[in-house]
mmCIF file of C-alpha atoms in Angstrom:
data_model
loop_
_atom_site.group_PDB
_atom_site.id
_atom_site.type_symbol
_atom_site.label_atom_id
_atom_site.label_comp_id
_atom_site.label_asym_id
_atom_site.label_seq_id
_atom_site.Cartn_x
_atom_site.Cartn_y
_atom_site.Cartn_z
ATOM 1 C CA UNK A 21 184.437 212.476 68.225
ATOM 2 C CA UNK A 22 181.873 212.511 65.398
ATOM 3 C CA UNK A 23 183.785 209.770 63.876
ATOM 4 C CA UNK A 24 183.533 207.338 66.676
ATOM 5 C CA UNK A 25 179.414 207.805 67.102
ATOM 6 C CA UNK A 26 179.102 207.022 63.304
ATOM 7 C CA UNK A 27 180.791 203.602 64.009
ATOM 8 C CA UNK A 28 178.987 203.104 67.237
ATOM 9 C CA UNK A 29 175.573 203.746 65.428
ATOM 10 C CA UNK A 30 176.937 201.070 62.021
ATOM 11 C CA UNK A 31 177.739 198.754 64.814
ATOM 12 C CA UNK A 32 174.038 199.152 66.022
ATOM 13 C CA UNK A 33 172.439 198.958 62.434
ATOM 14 C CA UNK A 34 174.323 195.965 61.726
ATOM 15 C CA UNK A 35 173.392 194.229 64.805
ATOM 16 C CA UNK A 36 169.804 195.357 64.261
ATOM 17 C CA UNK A 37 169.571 193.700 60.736
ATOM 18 C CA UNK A 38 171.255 190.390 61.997
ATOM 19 C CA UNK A 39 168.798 190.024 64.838
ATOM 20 C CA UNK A 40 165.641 190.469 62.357
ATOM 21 C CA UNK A 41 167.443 188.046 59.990
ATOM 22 C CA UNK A 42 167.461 185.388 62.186
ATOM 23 C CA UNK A 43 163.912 186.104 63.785
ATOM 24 C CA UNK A 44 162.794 185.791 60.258
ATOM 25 C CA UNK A 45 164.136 182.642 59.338
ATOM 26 C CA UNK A 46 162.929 180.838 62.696
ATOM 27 C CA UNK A 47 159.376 182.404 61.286
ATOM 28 C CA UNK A 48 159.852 180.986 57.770
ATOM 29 C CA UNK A 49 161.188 177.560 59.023
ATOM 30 C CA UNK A 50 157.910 176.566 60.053
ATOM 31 C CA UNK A 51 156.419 177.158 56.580
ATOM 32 C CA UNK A 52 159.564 176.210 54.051
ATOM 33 C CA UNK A 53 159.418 172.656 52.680
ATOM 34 C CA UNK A 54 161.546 170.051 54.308
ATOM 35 C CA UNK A 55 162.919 166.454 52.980
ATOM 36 C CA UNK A 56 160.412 164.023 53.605
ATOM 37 C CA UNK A 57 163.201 161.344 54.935
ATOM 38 C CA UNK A 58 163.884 164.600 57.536
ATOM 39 C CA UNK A 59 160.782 164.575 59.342
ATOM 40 C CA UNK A 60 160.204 162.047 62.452
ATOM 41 C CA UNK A 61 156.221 161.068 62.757
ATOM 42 C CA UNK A 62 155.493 159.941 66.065
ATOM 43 C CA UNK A 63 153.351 157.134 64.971
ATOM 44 C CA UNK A 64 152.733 155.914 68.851
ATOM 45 C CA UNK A 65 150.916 157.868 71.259
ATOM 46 C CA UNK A 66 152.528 156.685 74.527
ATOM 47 C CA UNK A 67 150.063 157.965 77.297
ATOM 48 C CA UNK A 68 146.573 160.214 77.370
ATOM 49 C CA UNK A 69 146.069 161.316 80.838
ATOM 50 C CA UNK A 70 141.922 161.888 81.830
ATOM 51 C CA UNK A 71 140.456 161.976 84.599
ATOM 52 C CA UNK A 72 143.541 161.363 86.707
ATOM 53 C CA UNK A 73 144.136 157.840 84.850
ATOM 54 C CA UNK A 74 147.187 157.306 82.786
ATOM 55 C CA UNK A 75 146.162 155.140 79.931
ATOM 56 C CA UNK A 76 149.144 152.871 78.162
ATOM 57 C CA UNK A 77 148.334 151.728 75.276
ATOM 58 C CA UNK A 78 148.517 147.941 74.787
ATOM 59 C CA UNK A 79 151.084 146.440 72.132
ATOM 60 C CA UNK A 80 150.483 145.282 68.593
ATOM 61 C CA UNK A 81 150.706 141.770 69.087
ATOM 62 C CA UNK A 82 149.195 141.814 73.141
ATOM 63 C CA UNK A 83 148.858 137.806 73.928
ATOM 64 C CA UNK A 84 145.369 136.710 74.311
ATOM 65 C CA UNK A 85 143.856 136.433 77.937
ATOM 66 C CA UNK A 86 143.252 133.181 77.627
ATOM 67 C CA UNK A 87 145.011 131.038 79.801
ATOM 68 C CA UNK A 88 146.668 127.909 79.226
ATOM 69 C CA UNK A 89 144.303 124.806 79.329
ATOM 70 C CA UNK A 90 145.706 121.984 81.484
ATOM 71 C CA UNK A 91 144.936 118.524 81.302
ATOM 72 C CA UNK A 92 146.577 116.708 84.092
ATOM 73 C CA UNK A 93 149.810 115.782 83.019
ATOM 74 C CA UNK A 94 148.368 115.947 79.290
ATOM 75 C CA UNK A 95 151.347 117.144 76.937
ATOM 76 C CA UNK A 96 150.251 116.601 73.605
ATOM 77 C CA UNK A 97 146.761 116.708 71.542
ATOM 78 C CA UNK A 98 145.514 114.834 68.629
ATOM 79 C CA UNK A 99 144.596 116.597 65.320
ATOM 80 C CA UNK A 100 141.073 116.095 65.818
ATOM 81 C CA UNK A 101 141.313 117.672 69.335
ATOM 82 C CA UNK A 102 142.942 120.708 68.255
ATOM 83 C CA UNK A 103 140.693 120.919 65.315
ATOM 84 C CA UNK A 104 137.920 121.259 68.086
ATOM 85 C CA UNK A 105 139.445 124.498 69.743
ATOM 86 C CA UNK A 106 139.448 128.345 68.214
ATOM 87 C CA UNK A 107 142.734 129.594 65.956
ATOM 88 C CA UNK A 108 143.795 131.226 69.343
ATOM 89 C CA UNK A 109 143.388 128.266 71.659
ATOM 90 C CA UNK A 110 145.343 126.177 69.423
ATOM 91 C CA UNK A 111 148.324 128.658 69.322
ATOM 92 C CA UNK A 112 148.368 128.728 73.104
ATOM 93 C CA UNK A 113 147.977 124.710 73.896
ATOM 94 C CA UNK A 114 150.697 124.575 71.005
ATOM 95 C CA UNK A 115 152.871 127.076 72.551
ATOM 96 C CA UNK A 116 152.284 127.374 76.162
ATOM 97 C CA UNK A 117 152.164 131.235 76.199
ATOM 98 C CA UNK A 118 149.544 133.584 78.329
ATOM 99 C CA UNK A 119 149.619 130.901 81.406
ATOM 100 C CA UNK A 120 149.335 132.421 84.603
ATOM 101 C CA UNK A 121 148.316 129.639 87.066
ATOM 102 C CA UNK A 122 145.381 130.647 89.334
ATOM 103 C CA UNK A 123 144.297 128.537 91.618
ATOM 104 C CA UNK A 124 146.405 126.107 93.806
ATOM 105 C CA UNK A 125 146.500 122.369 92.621
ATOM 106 C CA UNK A 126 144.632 119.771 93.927
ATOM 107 C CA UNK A 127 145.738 118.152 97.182
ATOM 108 C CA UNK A 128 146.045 114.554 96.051
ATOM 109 C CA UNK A 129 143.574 112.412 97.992
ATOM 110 C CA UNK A 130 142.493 114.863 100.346
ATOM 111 C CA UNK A 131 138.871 114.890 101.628
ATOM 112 C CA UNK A 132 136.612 117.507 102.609
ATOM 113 C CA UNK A 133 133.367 116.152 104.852
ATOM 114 C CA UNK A 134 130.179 118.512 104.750
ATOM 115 C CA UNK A 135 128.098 117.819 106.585
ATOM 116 C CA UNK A 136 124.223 120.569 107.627
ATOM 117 C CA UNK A 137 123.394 120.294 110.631
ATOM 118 C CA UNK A 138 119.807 121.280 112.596
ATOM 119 C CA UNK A 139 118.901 120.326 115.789
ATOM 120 C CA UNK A 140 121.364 117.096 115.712
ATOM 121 C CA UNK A 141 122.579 117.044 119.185
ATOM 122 C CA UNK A 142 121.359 113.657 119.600
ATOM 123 C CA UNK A 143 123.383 112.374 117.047
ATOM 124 C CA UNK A 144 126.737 113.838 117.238
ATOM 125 C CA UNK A 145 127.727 111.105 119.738
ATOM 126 C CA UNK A 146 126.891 108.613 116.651
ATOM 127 C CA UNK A 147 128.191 110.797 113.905
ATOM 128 C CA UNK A 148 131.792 111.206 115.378
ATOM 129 C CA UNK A 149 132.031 107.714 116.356
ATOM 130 C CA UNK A 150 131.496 106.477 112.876
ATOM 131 C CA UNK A 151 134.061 109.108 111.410
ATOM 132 C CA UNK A 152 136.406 108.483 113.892
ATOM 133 C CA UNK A 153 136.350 104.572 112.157
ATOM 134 C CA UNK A 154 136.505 105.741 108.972
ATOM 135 C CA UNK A 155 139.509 104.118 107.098
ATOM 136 C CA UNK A 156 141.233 107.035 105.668
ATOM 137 C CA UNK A 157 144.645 108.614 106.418
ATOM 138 C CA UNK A 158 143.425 111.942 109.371
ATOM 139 C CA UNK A 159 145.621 114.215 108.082
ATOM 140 C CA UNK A 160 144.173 113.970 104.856
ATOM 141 C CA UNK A 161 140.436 115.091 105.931
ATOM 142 C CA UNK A 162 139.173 117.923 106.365
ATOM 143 C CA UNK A 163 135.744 118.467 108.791
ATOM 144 C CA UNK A 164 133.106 121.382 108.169
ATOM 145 C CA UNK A 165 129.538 121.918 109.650
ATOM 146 C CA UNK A 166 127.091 124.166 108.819
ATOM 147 C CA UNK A 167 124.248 124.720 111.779
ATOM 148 C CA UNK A 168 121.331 126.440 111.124
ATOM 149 C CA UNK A 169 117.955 127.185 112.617
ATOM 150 C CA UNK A 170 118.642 124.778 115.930
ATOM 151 C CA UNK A 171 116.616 125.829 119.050
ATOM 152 C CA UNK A 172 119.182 122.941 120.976
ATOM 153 C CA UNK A 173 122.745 122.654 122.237
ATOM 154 C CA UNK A 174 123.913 121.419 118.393
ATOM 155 C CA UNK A 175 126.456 124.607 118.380
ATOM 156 C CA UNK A 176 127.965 123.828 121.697
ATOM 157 C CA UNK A 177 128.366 120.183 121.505
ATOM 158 C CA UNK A 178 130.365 120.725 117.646
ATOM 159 C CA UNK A 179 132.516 123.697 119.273
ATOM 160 C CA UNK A 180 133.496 120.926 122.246
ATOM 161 C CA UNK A 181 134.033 118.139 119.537
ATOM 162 C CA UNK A 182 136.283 121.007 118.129
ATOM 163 C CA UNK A 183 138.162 121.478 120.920
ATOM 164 C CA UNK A 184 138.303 118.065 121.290
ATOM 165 C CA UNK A 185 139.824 116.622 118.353
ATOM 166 C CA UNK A 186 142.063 119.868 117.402
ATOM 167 C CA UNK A 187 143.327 121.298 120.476
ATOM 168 C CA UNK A 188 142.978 118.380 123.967
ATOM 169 C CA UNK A 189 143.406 115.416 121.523
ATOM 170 C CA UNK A 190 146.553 113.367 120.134
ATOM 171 C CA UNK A 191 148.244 115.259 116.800
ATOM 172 C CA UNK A 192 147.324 112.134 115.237
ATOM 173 C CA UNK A 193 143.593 111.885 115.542
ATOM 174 C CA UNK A 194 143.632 116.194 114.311
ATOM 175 C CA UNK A 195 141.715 116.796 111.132
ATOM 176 C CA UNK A 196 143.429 118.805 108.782
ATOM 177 C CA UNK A 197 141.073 121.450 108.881
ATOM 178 C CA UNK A 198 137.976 121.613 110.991
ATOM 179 C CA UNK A 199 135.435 124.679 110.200
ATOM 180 C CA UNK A 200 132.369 125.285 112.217
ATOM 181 C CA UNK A 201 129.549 128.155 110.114
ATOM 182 C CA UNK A 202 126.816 129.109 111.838
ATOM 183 C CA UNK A 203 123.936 130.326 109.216
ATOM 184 C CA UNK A 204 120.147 130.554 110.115
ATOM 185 C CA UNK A 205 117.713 130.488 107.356
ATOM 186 C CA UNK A 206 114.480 131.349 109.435
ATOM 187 C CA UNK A 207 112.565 128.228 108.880
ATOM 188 C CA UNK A 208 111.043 125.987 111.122
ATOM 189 C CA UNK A 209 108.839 123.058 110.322
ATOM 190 C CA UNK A 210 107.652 120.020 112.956
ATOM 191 C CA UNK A 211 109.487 116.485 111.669
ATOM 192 C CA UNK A 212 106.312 115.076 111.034
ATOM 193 C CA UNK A 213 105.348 116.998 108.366
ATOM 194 C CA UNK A 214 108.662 117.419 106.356
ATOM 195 C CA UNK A 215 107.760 114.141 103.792
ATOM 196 C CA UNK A 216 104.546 115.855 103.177
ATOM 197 C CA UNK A 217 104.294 116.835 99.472
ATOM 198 C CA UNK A 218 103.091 120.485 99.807
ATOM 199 C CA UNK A 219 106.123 121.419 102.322
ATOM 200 C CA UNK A 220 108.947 119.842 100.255
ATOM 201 C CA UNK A 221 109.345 122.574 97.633
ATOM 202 C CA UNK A 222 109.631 125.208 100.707
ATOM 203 C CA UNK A 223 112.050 122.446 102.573
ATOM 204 C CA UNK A 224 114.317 120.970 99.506
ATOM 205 C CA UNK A 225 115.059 124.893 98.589
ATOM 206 C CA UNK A 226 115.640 125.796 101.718
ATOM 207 C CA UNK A 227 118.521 122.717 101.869
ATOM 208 C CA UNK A 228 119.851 123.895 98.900
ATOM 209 C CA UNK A 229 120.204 127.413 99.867
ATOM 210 C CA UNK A 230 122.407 125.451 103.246
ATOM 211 C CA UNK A 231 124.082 123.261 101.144
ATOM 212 C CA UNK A 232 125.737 125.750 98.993
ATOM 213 C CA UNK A 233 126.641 128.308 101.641
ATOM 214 C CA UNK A 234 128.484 125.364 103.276
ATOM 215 C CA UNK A 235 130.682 124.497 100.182
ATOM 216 C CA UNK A 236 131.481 127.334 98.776
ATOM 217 C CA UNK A 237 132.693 128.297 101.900
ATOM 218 C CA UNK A 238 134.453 125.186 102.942
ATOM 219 C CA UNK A 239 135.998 124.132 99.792
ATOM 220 C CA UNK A 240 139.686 124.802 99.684
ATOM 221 C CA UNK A 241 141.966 122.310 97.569
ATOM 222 C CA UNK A 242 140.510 119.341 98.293
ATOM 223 C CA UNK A 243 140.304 116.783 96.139
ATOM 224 C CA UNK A 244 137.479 114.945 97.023
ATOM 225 C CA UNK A 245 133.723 116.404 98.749
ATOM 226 C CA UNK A 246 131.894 113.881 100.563
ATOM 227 C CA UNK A 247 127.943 114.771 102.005
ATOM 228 C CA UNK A 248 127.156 112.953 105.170
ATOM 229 C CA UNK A 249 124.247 113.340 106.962
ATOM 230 C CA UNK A 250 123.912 114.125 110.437
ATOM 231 C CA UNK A 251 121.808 111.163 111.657
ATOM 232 C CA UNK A 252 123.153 107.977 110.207
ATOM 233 C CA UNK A 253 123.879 105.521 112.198
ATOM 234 C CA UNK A 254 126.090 103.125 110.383
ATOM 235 C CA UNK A 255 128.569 102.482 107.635
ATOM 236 C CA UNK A 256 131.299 100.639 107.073
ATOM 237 C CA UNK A 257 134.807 102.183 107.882
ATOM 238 C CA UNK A 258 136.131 100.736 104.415
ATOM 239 C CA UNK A 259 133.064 102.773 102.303
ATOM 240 C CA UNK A 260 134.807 105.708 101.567
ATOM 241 C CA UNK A 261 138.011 104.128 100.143
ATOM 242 C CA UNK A 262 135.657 101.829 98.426
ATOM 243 C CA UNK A 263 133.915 104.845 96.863
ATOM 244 C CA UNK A 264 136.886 106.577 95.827
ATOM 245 C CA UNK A 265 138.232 103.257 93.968
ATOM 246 C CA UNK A 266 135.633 103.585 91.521
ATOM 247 C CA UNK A 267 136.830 107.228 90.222
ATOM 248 C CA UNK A 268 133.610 108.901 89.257
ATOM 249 C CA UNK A 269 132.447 112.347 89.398
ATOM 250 C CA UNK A 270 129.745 112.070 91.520
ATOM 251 C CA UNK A 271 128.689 108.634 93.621
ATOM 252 C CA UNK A 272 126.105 108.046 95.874
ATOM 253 C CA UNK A 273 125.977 104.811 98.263
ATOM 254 C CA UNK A 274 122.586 103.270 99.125
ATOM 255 C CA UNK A 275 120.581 104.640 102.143
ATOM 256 C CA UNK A 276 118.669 102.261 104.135
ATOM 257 C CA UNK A 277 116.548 102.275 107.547
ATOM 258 C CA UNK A 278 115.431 99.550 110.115
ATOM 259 C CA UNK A 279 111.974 99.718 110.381
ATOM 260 C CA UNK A 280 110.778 99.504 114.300
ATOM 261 C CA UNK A 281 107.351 98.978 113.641
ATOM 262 C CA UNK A 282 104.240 98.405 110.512
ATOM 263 C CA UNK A 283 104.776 95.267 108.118
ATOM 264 C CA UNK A 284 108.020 95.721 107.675
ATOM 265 C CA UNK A 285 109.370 95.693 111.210
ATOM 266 C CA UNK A 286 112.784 94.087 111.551
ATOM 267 C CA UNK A 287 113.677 94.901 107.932
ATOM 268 C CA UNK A 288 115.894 97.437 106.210
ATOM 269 C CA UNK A 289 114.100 99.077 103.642
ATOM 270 C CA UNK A 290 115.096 101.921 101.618
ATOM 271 C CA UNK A 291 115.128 105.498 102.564
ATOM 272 C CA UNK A 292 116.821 107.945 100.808
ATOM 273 C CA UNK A 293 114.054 107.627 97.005
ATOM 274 C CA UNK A 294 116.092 110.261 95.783
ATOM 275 C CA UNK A 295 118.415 108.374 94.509
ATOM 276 C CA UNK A 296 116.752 107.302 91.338
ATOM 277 C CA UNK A 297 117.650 106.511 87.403
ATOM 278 C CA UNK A 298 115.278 107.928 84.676
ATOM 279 C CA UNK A 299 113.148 104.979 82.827
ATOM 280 C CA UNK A 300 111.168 104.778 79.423
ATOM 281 C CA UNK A 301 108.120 105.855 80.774
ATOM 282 C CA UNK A 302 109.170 108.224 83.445
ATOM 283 C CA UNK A 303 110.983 109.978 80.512
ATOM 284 C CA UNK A 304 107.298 110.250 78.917
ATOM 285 C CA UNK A 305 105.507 111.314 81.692
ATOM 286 C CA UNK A 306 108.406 114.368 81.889
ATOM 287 C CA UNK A 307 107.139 115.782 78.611
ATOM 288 C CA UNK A 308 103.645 116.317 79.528
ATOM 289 C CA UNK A 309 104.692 118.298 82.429
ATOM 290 C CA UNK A 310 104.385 122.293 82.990
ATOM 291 C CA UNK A 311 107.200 124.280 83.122
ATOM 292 C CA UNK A 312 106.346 124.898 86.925
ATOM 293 C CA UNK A 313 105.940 120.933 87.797
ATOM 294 C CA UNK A 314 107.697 120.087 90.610
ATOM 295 C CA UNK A 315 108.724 116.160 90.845
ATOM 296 C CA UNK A 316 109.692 114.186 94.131
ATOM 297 C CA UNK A 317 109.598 111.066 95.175
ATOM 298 C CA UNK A 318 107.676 109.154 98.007
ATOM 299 C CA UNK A 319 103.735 108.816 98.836
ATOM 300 C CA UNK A 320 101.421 111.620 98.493
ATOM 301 C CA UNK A 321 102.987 113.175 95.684
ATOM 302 C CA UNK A 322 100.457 114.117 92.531
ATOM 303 C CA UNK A 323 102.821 112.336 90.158
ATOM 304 C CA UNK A 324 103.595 108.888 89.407
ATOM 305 C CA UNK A 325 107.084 108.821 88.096
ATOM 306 C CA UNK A 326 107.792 105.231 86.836
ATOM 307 C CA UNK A 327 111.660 106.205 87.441
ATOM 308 C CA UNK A 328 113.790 102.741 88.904
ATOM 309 C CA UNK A 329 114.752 103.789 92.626
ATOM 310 C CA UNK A 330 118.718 102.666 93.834
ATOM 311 C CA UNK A 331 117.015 99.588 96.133
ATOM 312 C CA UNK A 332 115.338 98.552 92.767
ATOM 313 C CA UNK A 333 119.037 96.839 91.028
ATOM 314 C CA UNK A 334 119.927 93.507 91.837
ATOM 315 C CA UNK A 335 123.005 92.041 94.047
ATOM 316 C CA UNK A 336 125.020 91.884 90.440
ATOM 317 C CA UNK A 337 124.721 95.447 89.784
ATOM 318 C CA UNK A 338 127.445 96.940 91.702
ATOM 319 C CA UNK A 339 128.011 100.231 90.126
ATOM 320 C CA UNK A 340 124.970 101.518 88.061
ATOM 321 C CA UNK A 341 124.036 105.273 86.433
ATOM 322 C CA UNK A 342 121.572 107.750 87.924
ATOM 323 C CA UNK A 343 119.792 110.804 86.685
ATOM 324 C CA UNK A 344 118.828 111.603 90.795
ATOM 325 C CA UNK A 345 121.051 111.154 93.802
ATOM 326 C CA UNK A 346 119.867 112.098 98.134
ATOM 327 C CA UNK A 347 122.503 113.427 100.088
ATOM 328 C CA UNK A 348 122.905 111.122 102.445
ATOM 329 C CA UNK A 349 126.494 109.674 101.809
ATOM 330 C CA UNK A 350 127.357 111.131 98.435
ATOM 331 C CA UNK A 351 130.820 111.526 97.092
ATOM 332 C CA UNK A 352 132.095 114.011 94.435
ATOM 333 C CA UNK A 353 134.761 115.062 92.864
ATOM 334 C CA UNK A 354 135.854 118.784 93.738
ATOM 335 C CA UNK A 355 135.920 120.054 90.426
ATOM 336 C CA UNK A 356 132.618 119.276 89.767
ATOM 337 C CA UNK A 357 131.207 122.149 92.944
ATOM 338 C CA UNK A 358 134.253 124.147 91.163
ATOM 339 C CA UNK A 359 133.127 123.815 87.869
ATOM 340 C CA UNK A 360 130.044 125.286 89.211
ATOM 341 C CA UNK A 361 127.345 122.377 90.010
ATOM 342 C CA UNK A 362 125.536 123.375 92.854
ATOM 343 C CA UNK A 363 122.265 122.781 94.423
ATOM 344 C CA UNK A 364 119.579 124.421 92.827
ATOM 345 C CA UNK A 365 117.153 126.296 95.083
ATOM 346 C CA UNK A 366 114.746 126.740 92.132
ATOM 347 C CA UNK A 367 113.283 123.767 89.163
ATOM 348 C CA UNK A 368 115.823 122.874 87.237
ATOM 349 C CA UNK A 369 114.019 119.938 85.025
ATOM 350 C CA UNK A 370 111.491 119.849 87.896
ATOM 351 C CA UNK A 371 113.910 118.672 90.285
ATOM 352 C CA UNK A 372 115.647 121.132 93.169
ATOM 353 C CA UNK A 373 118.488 119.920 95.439
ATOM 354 C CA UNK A 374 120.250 116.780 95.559
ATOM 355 C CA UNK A 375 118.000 115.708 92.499
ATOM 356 C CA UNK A 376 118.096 119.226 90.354
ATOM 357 C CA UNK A 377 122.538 118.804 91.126
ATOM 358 C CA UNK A 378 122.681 115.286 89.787
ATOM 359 C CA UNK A 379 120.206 117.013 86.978
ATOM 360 C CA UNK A 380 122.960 119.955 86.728
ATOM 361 C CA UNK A 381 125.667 117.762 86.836
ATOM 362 C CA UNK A 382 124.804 115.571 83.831
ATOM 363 C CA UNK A 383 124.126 118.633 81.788
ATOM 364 C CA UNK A 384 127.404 120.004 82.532
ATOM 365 C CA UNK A 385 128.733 116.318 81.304
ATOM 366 C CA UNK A 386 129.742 115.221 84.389
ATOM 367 C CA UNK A 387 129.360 111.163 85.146
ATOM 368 C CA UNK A 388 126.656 110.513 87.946
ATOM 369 C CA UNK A 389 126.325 106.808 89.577
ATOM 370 C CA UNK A 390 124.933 104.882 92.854
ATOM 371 C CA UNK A 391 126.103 101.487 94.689
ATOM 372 C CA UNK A 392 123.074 99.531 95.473
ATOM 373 C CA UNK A 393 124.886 97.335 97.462
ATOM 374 C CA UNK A 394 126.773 99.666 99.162
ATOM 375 C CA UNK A 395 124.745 100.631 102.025
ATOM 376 C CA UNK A 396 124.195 103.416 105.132
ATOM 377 C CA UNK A 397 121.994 103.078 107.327
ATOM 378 C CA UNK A 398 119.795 106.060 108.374
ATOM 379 C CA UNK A 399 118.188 106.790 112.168
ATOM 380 C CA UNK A 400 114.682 104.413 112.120
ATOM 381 C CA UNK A 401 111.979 106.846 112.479
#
């Protein structure tokens, strides 16, 4: 037997010796030398998770964010164009890559009416009668009213008209949208004192504030934004075709009243001043102003400012540029509100408003005008 137990235990060595062999060359592997064209670098980390967040690493060549700039139908650019833009925006108008298209495009020719309203229920009756005659396709307008701060039956009477025109009335008389906001600002102020100098900073910033909750609320993909005032009393149905033959970013029409009474009873006279074009010597007056001045037009202001009001052209000037606008009957192009023009509710080059957006406008490079023979005709006082 002694035989078989020798070759049981050799059996056991050899096995032994084998098993620390190998466990010594997985040790030494780790420390011999290896061909460099044998080892594999991962060069690329693919994902570091922290905090619960996966983070992927973004490509070598990741395309810019910048998106594609679009010109209306423009296909090609001239050298001195593309000379004007960055390495990056010329390799994107050249090749058309990174363009994601974000907002919807314009509806041609459509129309979007704004119009504040406060204590107005006098004047609806008025206001929808001269709409209703306005000379423009139905389908293509869209309504929206903003009232604020109105201690009569405004609301009720513009949810009826609503009703009205959208819901009890022929499909062909429907507006394509109509949008009714109701937004009090908390401010109150008798209508006999709201020319008076020392309440218009208070009352213009106030507007403002109304103005610009109504259109960036409103404004969908309209082409065209047109301001109407709640108490005028007559224009011609043809006016807002007229305007938008002209093409210009932002065009105001002449506001006029029919004076009842004083020396100038029986006449139209102007009435919106704030439609007004920058002279020689108003432009000097401006630089010997504080920072804080605060400019308006009318009576009883501290300032004289020599600037040439819209009723101040003659019969040949039919289309004529302006550095102020009112906000009467004043068209604009969308992309102007979209490009950011608003209505400032604090001095911007002394002006607030109507005024400091015609002011805003022309800095952003946008084209302001007025029609001095164009006219609307505002509720006689």
């Amino acid at each position: 037997m002694r035989p078989k137990s020798a070759t049981r235990v050799m059996i056991a060595l050899v096995l032994t010796c084998i098993l620390a062999v190998l466990l010594s060359l997985r040790y030494l592997n780790y420390s011999l030398p290896v061909a460099k064209e044998e080892i594999k670098v991962e060069t690329e980390t693919k994902y570091i998770e922290a905090l619960g967040y996966e983070y992927q690493p973004q490509p070598k060549d990741k395309q810019s964010w910048l998106p594609k700039l679009i010109s209306y139908g423009k296909s090609s650019w001239s050298k001195s164009e593309l000379d004007s833009f960055s390495d990056e925006s010329r390799k994107i108008l050249k090749t058309g890559e990174d363009f994601v298209p974000q907002t919807l495009d314009p509806d041609s020719d459509s129309l979007l009416i704004l119009t504040p309203l406060k204590n107005s229920a006098k004047h609806l009756a008025k206001y929808f009668e001269l709409i209703d005659k306005i000379e423009y396709p139905r389908h293509k307008i869209s309504l929206a009213i903003l009232v604020s701060d109105s201690t009569d039956n405004t609301l009720q009477q513009v949810v009826k008209a609503k009703k009205k025109y959208q819901e009890q009335g022929p499909k062909e008389l429907r507006f394509g949208r109509f949008e009714i906001y109701r937004q009090d600002f908390f401010y109150t102020m008798h209508r006999d004192q709201r020319h008076l100098y020392r309440n218009q900073f208070d009352r213009r910033s106030l507007m403002a504030r109304a103005r610009n909750y109504l259109w960036t609320r409103a404004l969908k993909n309209e082409q065209w934004v047109l301001w109407i005032d709640g108490d005028l009393v007559e224009y011609a149905p043809s006016l807002v075709n007229d305007m938008i033959a002209f093409d210009k970013d932002v065009l105001v029409a002449n506001c006029v009243v029919l004076k009842t009474y004083g020396t100038y009873k029986g006449k139209k006279i102007v009435y919106d001043l704030n439609s007004w074009q920058e002279t020689p010597e108003s432009l000097a007056m401006i630089k010997d102003l504080k920072e804080d001045d605060f400019l308006v037009e009318g009576d009883g202001t501290p300032f004289t400012t020599h600037r040439k009001h819209l009723n101040g052209f003659g019969k040949d000037d039919i289309i004529v540029p302006l550095d102020g606008v009112g906000g009467t009957f004043t068209l604009i192009k969308s992309h102007v509100h979209r490009s950011g023009v608003g209505f400032p509710a604090w001095l911007f080059q002394h002006q607030v408003e109507t005024e400091g957006f015609a002011k805003l406008a022309k800095a952003h490079g946008f084209g302001v005008f007025g029609l001095p023979n164009h006219h609307v005709r505002h509720e006689s006082e």
